[in-house]
Coordinates of C-alpha atoms and ligand atoms in Angstrom, one line a residue:
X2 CA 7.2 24.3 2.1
X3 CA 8.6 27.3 0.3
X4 CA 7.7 25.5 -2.9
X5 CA 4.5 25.3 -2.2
X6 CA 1.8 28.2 -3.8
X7 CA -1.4 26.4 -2.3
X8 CA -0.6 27.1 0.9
X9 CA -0.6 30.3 1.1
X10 CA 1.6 31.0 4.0
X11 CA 3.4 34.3 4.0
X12 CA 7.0 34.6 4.6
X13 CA 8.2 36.0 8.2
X14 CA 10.9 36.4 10.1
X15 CA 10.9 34.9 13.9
X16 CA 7.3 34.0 15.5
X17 CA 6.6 36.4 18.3
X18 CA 7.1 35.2 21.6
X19 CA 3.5 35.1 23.3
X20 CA 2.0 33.0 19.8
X21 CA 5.2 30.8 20.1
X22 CA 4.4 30.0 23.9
X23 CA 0.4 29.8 23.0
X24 CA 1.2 27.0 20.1
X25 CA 4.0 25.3 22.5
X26 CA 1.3 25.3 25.5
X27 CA -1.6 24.4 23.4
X28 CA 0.3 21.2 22.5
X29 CA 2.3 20.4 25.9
X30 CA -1.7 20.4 27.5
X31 CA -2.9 17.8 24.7
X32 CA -0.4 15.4 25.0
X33 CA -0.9 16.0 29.1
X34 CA -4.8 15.7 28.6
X35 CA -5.4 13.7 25.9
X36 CA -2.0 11.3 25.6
X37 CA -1.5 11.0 29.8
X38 CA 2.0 12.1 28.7
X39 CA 3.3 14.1 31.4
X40 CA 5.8 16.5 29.5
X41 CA 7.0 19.9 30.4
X42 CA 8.0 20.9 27.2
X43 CA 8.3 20.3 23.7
X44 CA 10.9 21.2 20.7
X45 CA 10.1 24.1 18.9
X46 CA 12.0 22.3 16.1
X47 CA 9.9 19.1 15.9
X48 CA 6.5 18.9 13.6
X49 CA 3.0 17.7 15.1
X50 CA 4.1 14.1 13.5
X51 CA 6.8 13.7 15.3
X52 CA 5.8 14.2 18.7
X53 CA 3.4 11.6 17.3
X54 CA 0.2 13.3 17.2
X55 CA -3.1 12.3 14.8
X56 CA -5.3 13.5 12.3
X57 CA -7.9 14.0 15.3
X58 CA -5.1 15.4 17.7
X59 CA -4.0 17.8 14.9
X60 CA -8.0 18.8 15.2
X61 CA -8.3 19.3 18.5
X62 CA -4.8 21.2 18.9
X63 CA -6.0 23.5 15.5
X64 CA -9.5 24.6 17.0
X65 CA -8.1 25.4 20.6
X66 CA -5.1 27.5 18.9
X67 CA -8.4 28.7 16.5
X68 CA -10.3 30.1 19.8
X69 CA -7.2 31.4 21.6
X70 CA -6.2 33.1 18.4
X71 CA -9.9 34.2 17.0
X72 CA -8.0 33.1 13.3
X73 CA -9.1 30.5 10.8
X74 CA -6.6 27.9 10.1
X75 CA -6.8 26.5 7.3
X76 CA -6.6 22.8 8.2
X77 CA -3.8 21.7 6.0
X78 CA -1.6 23.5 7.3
X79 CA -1.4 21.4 10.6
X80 CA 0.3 18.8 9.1
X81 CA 2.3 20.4 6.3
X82 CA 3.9 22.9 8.5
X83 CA 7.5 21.1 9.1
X84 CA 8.0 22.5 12.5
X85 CA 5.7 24.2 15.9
X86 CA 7.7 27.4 15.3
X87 CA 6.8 27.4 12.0
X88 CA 3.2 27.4 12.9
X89 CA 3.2 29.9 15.6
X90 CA 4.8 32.0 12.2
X91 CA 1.9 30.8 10.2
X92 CA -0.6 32.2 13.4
X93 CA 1.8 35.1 13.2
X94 CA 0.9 36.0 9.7
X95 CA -2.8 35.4 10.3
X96 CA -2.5 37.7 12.9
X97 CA -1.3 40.7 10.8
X98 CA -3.4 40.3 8.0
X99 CA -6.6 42.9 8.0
X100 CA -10.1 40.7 8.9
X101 CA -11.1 40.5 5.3
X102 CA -8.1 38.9 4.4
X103 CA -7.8 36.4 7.1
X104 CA -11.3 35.3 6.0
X105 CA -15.1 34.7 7.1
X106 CA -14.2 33.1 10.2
X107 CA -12.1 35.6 12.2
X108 CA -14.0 37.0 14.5
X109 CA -11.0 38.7 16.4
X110 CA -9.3 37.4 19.9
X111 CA -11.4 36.5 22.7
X112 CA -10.1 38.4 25.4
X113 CA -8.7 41.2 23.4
X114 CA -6.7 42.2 26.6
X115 CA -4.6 39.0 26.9
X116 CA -4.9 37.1 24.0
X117 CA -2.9 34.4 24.1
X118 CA -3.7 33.5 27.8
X119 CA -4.1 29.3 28.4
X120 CA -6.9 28.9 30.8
X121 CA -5.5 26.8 33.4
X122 CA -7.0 23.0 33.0
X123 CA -9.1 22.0 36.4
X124 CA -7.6 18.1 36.0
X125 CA -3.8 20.1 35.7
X126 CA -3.7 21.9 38.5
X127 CA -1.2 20.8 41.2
X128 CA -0.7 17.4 39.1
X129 CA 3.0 16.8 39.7
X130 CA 5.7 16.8 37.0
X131 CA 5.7 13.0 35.6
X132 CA 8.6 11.2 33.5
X133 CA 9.2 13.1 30.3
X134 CA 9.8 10.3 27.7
X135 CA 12.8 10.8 25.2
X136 CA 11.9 12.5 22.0
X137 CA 11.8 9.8 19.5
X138 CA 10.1 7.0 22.1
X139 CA 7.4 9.9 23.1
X140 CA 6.3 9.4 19.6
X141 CA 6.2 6.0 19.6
X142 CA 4.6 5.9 22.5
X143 CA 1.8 8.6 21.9
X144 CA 0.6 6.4 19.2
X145 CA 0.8 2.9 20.6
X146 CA -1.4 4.4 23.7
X147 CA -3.9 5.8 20.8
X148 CA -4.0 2.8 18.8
X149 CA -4.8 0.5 21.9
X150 CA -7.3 3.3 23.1
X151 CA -9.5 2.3 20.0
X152 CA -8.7 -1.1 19.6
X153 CA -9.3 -1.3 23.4
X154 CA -13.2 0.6 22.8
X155 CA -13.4 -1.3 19.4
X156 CA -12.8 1.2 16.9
X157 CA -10.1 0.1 15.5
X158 CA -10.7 -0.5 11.8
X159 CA -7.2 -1.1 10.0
X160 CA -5.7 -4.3 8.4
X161 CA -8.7 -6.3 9.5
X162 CA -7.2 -10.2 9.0
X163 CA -8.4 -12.0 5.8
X164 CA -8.8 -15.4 6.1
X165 CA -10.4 -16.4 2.9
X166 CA -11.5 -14.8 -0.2
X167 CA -14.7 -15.7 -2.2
X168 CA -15.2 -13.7 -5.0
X169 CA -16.7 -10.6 -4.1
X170 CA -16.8 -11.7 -0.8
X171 CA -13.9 -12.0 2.1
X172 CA -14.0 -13.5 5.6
X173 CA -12.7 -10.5 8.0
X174 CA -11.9 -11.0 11.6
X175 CA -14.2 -13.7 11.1
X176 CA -17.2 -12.6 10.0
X177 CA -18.3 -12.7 6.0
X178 CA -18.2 -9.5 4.5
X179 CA -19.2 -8.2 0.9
X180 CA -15.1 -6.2 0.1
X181 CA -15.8 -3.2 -0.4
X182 CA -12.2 -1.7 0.4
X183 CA -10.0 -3.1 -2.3
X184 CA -9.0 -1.9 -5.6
X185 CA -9.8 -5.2 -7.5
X186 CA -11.9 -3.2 -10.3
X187 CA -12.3 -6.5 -12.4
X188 CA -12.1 -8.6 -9.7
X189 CA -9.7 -11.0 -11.2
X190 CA -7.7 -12.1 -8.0
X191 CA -9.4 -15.3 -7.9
X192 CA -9.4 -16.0 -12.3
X193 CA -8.1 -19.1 -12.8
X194 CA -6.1 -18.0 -15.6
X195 CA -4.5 -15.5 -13.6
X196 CA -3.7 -18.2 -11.3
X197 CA -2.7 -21.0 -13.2
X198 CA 0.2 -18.7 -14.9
X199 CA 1.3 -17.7 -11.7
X200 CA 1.7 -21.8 -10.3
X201 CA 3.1 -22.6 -14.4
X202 CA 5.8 -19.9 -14.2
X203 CA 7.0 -20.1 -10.5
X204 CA 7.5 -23.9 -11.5
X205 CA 9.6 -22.5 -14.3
X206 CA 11.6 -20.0 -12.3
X207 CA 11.1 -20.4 -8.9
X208 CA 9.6 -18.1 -6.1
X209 CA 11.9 -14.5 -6.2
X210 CA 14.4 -13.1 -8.5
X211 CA 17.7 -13.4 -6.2
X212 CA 18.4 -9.5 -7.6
X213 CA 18.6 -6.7 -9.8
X214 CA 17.5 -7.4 -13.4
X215 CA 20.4 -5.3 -14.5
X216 CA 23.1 -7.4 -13.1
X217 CA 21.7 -10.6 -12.0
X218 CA 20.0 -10.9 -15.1
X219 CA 16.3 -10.4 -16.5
X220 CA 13.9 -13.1 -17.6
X221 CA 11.9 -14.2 -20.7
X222 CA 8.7 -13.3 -18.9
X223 CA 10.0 -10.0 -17.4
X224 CA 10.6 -9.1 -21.4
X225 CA 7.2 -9.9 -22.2
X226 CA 5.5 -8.3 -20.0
X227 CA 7.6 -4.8 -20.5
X228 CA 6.4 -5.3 -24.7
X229 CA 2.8 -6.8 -23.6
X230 CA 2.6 -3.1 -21.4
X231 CA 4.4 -1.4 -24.3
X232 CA 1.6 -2.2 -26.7
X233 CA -1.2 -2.3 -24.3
X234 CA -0.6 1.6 -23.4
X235 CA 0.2 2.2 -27.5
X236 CA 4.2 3.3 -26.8
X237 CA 7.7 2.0 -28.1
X238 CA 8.4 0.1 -24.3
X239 CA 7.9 -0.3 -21.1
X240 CA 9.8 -0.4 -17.9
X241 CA 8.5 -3.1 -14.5
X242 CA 9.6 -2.2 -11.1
X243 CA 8.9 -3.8 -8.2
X244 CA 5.7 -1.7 -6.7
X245 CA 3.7 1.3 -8.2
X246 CA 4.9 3.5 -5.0
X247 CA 8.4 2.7 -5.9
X248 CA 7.5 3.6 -10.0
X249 CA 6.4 6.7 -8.9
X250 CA 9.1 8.0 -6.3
X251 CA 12.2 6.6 -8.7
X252 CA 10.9 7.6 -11.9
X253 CA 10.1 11.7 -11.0
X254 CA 12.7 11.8 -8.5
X255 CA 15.5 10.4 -12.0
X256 CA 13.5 12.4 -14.6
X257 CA 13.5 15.8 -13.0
X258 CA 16.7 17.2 -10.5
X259 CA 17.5 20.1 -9.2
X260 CA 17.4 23.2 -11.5
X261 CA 14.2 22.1 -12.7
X262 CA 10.4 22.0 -12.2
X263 CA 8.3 19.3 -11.7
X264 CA 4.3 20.6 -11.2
X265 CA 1.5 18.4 -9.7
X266 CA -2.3 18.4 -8.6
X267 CA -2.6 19.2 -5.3
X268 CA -4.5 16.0 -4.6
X269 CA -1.9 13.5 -6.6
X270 CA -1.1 10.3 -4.6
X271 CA 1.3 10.2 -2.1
X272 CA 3.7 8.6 -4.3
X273 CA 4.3 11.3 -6.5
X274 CA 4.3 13.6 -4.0
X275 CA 7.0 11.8 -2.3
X276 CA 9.0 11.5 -5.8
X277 CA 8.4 15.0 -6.2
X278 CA 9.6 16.4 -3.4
X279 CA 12.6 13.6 -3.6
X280 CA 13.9 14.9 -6.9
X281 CA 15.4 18.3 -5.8
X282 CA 13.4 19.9 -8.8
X283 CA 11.2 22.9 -7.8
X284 CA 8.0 21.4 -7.1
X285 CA 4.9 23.6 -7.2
X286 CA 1.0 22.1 -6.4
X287 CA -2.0 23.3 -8.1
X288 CA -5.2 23.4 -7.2
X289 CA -7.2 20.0 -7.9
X290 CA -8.4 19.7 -11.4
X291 CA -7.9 23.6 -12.1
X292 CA -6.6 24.6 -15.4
X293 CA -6.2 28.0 -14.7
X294 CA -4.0 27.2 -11.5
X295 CA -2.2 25.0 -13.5
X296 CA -1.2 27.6 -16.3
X297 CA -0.2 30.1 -14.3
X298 CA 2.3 27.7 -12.8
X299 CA 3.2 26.5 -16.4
X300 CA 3.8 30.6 -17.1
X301 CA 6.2 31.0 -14.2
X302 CA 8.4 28.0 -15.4
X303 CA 8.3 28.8 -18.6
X304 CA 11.8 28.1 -20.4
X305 CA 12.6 26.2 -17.8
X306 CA 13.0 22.3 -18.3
X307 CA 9.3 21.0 -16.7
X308 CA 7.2 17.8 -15.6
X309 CA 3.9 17.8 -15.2
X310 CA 2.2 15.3 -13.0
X311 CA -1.1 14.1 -12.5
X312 CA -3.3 11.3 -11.4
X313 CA -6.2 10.4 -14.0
X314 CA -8.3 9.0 -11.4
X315 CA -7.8 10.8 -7.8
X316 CA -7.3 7.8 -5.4
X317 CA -9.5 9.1 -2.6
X318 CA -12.6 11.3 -4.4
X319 CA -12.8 8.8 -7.7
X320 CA -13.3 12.3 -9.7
X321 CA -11.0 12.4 -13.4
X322 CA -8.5 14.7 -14.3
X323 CA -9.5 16.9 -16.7
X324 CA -6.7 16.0 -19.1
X325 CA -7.6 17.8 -22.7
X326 CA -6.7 20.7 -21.4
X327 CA -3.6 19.9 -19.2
X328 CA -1.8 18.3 -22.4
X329 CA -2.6 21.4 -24.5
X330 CA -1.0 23.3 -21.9
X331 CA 1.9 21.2 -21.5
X332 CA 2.4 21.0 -25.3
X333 CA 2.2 24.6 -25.5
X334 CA 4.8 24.9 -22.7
X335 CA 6.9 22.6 -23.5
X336 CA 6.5 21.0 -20.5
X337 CA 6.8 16.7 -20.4
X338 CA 3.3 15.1 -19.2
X339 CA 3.2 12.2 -16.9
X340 CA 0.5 10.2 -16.1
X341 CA -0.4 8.1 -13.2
X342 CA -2.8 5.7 -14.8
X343 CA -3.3 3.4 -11.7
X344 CA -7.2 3.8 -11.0
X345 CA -7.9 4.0 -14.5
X346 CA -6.6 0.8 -16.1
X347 CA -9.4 -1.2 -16.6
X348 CA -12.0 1.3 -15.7
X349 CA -12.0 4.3 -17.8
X350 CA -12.3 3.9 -21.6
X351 CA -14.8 1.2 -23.6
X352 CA -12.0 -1.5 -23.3
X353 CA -10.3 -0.6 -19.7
X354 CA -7.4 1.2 -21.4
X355 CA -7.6 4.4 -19.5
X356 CA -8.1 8.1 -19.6
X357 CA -6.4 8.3 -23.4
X358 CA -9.4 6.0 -24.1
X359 CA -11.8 7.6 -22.2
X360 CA -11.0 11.2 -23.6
X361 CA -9.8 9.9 -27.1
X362 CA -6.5 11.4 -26.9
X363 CA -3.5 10.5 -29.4
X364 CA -1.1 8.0 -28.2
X365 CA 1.5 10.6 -28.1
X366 CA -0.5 13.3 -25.9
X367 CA 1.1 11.5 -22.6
X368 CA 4.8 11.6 -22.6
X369 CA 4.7 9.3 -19.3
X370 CA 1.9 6.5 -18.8
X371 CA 2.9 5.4 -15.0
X372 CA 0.8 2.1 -13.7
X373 CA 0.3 0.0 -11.2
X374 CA 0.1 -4.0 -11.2
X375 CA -1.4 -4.0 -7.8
X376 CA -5.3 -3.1 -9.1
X377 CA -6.8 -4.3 -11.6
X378 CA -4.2 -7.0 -12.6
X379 CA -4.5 -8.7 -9.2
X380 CA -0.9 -8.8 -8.5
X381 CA 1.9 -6.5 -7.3
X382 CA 4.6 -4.2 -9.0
X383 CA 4.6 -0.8 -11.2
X384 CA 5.8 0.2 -14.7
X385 CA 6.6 3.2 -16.7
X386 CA 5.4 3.2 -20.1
X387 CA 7.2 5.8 -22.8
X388 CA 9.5 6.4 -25.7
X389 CA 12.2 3.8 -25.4
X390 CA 15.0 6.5 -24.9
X391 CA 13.1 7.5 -21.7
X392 CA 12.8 3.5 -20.6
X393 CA 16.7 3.0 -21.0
X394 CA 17.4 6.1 -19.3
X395 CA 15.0 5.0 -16.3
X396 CA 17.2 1.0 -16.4
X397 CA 20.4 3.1 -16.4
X398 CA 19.3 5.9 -13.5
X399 CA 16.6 5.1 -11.3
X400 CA 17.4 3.7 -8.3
X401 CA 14.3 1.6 -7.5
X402 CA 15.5 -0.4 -10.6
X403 CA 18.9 -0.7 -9.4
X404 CA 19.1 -1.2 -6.5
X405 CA 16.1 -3.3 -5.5
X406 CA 15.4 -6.9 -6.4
X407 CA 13.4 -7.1 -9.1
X408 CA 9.5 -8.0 -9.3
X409 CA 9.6 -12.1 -9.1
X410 CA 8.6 -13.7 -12.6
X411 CA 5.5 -15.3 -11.1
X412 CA 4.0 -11.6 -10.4
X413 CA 5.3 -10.6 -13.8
X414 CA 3.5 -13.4 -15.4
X415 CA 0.1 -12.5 -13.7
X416 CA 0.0 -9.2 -15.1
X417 CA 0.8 -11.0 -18.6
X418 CA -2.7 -13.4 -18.2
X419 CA -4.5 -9.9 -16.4
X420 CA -4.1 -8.2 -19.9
X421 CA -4.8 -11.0 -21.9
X422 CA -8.1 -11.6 -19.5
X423 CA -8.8 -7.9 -20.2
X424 CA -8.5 -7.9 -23.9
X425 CA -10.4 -11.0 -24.6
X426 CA -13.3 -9.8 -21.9
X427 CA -13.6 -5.9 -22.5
X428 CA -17.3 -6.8 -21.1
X429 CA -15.6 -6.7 -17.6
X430 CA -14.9 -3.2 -18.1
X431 CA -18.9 -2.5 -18.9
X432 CA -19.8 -4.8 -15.9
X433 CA -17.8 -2.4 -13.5
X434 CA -19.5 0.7 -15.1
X435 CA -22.7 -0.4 -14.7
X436 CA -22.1 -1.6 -11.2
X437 CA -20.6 1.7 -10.8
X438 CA -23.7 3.7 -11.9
X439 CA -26.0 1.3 -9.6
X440 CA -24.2 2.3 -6.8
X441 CA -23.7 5.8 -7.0
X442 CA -27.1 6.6 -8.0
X443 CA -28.0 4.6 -5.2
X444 CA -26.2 6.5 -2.4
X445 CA -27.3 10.2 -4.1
X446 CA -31.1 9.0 -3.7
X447 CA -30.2 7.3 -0.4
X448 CA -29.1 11.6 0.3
X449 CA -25.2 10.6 0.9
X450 CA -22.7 13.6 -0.5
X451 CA -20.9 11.2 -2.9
X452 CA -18.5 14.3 -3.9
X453 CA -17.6 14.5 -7.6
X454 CA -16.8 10.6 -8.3
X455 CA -18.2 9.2 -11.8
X456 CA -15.6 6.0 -11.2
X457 CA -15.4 2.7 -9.1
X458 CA -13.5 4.8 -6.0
X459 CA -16.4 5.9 -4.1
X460 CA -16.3 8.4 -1.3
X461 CA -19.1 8.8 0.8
X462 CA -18.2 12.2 3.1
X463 CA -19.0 11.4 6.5
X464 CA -18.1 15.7 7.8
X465 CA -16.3 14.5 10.9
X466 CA -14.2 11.5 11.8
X467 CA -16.4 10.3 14.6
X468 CA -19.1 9.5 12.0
X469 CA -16.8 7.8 9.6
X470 CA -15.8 5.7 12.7
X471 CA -19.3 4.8 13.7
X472 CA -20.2 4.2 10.4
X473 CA -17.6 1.8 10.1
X474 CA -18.4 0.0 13.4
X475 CA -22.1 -0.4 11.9
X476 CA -21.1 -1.4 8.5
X477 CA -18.9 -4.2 9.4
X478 CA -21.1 -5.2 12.4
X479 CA -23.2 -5.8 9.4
X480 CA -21.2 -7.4 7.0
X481 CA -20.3 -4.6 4.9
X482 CA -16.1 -4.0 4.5
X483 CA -15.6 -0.6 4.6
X484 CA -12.9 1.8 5.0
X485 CA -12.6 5.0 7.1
X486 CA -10.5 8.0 5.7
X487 CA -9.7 10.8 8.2
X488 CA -6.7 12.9 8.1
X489 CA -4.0 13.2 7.3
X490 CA -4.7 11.2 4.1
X491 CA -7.7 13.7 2.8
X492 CA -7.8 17.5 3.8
X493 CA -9.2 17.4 7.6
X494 CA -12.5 18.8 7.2
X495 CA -13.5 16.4 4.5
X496 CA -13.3 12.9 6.3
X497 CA -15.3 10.0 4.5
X498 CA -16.0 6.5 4.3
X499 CA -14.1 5.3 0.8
X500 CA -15.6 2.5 -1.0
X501 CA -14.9 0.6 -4.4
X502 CA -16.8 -1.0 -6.7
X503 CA -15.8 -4.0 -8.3
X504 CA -17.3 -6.2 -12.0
X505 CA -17.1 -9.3 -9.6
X506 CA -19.9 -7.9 -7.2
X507 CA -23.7 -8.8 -8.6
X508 CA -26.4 -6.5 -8.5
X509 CA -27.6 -8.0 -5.4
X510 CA -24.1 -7.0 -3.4
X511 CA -24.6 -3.8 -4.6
X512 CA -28.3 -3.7 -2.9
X513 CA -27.3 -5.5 -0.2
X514 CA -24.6 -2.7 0.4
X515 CA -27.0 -0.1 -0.4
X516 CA -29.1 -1.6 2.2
X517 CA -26.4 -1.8 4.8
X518 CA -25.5 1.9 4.4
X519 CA -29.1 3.2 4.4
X520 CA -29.2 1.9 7.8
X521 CA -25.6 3.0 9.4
X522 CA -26.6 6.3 7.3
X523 CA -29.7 6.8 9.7
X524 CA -28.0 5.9 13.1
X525 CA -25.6 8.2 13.2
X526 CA -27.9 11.0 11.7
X527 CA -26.0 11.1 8.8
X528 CA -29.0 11.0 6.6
X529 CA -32.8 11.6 7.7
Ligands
PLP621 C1 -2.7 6.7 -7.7 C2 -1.7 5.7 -7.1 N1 -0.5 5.6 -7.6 C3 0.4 4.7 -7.1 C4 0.0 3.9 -6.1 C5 1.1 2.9 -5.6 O1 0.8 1.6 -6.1 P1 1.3 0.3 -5.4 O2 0.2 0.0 -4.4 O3 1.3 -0.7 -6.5 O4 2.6 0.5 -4.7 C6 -1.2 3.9 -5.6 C7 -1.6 2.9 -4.5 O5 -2.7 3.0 -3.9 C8 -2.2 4.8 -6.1 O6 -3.4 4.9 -5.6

């Protein structure tokens, strides 16, 4: 976390003792209350995750310490904080800072006189002691007793069972639904063509790969999909691995080590993230889509060897980086640019080739074009497009090459008949956008807070997570396949419903959706 700018957390030494026992007390009466786990205490060394507490327990937990404290948290920090004693530091440093500092909402302690007093919970009092469950099972079990709590009062909305799929529409837990919670932006998962390859080439070479392309071997249709990549994103090669999470996390963590700096949007996919903070470099956030931030950053690393990072669409807002600016400052800096290009492909630019399209950059502006397979071309797998020197360094270094079996030639081959599809149908691409505009004017006139998306990734910000659920329970009872987002995977005040768009869906799914949203909107109050 000491890498970390955004944060803001000031360095101190030791919490003080009464904030240490109001965090530990705060959290030993929410896993008593709310988890019926009956501990006595809990490790000042362990984060919220690990003692298995959610996005809406990390709430709860931050607006109690929030009253007791009379200090804003800022919501992040629940989760990001590694351990509780780090948070009672971060409470610590809230604490000491003057009122306009801490900001707009610190009002000052309730009871000035004993401040960190726990008022004693009626249900608590003279409840015996019960069985303390070992650390690493009390996490477990804390969210296996949440999970069946909401499957148990039906709000349990995750990896609903598909049992068939029919073009823009899927059968869900048994009920037809119009998809509007995957990322097929074309909608080709269904294209014959697509299809046909896959059955042809798993005839040809069988079902898997039996190993890594390095030793075991590579094969003709791996090749040709690494030059049809190469000359698709407009550089010398191209590299396949077997997922675009495993693209991500091998190729930052083997470019950039320790010693060196490796700079990302605050709101970049987990992915990167994960490879970021996996490659020992020095990894600093900036603020999402803020140049400024961005340079300053660039300033402090300057002469130092330095990666800049970035998604070109953000995976849970659908807003576009602002990237003119970003690869001016990298060039200025001498700083390498990578791009992860995986909500783009096939959506931004007049022929689905991405942001360099859409902003009508040179080929050369992005040192690092990172994709995924997964999206738009309907299969599965990841790939690094770049200068050849950087591809062979990548099949020589990066572990998720080389020691992972490779992508199976049928899944190659489908991203081979994807692009050809794409380049012999760029009208797909214009389909999407239009659908894209239908919908999103739609919801703005409906009066849903859309946030800043222009693309097929559609957020519609429900304020708290309790909406997003209900809105979810009504949409589906409906027909409508939608997804909830609540924290930790978006900031914790900005929980939403995120939906995509997709060429495959007519005008009339679009209304239909409109429709079924309109009318979930109004029961929960979330529009009038
Ligand atoms: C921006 C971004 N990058 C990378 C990935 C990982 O790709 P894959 O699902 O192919 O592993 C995702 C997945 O959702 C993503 O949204």
């Amino acid at each position: 976390m000491a890498d970390s700018p955004t944060l803001g957390i000031a360095e101190t030494s030791e919490p003080d003792p009464t904030t240490q026992q109001m965090v530990h007390d705060t959290i030993v009466r929410w896993l008593r209350e709310e988890a019926s786990i009956q501990v006595e205490k809990v490790d000042y060394d362990a984060s919220l995750f690990e003692l298995g507490i959610d996005s809406m327990g990390a709430a709860t937990i931050g607006s109690q310490l929030e009253t007791l404290s009379g200090k804003t948290l800022n919501p992040d920090v629940l989760y990001e904080l590694e351990t509780i004693n780090e948070l009672a530091e971060h409470l610590d440093s809230l604490r000491a800072m003057s009122p306009r500092d801490a900001g707009p909402g610190d009002a000052g302690p309730r009871d000035p006189k004993n401040p960190h007093a726990i008022p004693p919970h009626p249900e608590l009092a003279g409840q015996p002691a019960g069985t303390e469950q070992p650390g690493l099972m009390q996490r477990y079990a804390l969210l296996n007793r949440r999970v069946n709590k909401l499957k148990g009062e039906g709000r349990y909305f995750f990896e609903p069972v598909i049992s068939k799929h029919d073009g823009a529409w899927v059968e869900a837990d048994g009920k037809r639904m119009l998809m509007l919670g995957s990322y097929e932006y074309l909608g080709l998962l269904g294209h014959p063509h697509l299809k046909q390859t896959a059955i042809k080439t798993i005839e040809e070479f069988g079902t898997g790969h039996h190993g890594v392309r390095l030793l075991a071997g590579t094969t003709t249709v791996h090749r040709k999909l690494e030059s049809k990549l190469a000359n698709f994103m407009q550089t010398e090669d191209a590299i396949v691995y077997s997922s675009g999470y495993v693209t991500n996390l091998s190729t930052i963590s083997t470019l950039v080590g320790p010693g060196d700096f490796v700079i990302g949007d605050q709101w970049n996919h987990a992915s990167i993230m994960d490879g970021c903070r996996m490659s020992g470099a020095t990894f600093w956030e900036f603020k999402h889509n803020d140049i400024d931030s961005l340079a300053e950053m660039l300033k402090k690393a300057d002469g130092g060897r330095t990666l800049v990072v970035v998604d070109a669409v953000f995976s849970m807002d659908g807003d576009i980086i602002d990237l003119p600016p970003v690869v001016e400052l990298c060039k200025k800096h001498g700083a390498m640019l990578m791009v992860d290009e995986a909500h783009s492909l096939g959506v931004l630019g007049a022929t689905g080739r991405g942001v360099q399209e859409h902003f009508g950059l040179g080929p050369d502006d992005i040192d690092i074009k990172m994709g995924t397979l997964s999206k738009t071309f309907a299969g599965c797998g990841g790939f690094v497009a770049a200068r050849e020197e950087m591809t062979t360094f990548l099949r020589h270094h990066a572990r998720g090459y080389i020691f992972s079996g490779a992508l199976p030639a049928g899944q190659a081959s489908v991203a081979i008949a994807a692009i050809e599809v794409l380049e012999r149908e760029p009208e797909l691409v214009t389909q999407l956008q239009r659908n894209v505009t239908h919908f999103i004017s739609g919801l703005k006139k409906l009066g849903f807070d859309t946030a800043k998306s222009v693309t097929p990734i559609v957020p519609v910000m429900t304020h708290n997570d309790e909406t997003a659920l209900e809105m979810t329970r009504i949409c589906r009872s409906e027909g409508l396949l939608v997804i909830p987002v609540c924290y930790p995977a978006v900031p914790m005040d900005s929980p939403r419903l995120r939906n995509c768009v997709s060429a495959i869906q007519t005008s009339e799914d679009i209304d239909f959706a409109l429709d079924v949203m309109a009318r979930a909107g109004r029961q929960t109050g979330l529009i009038k």
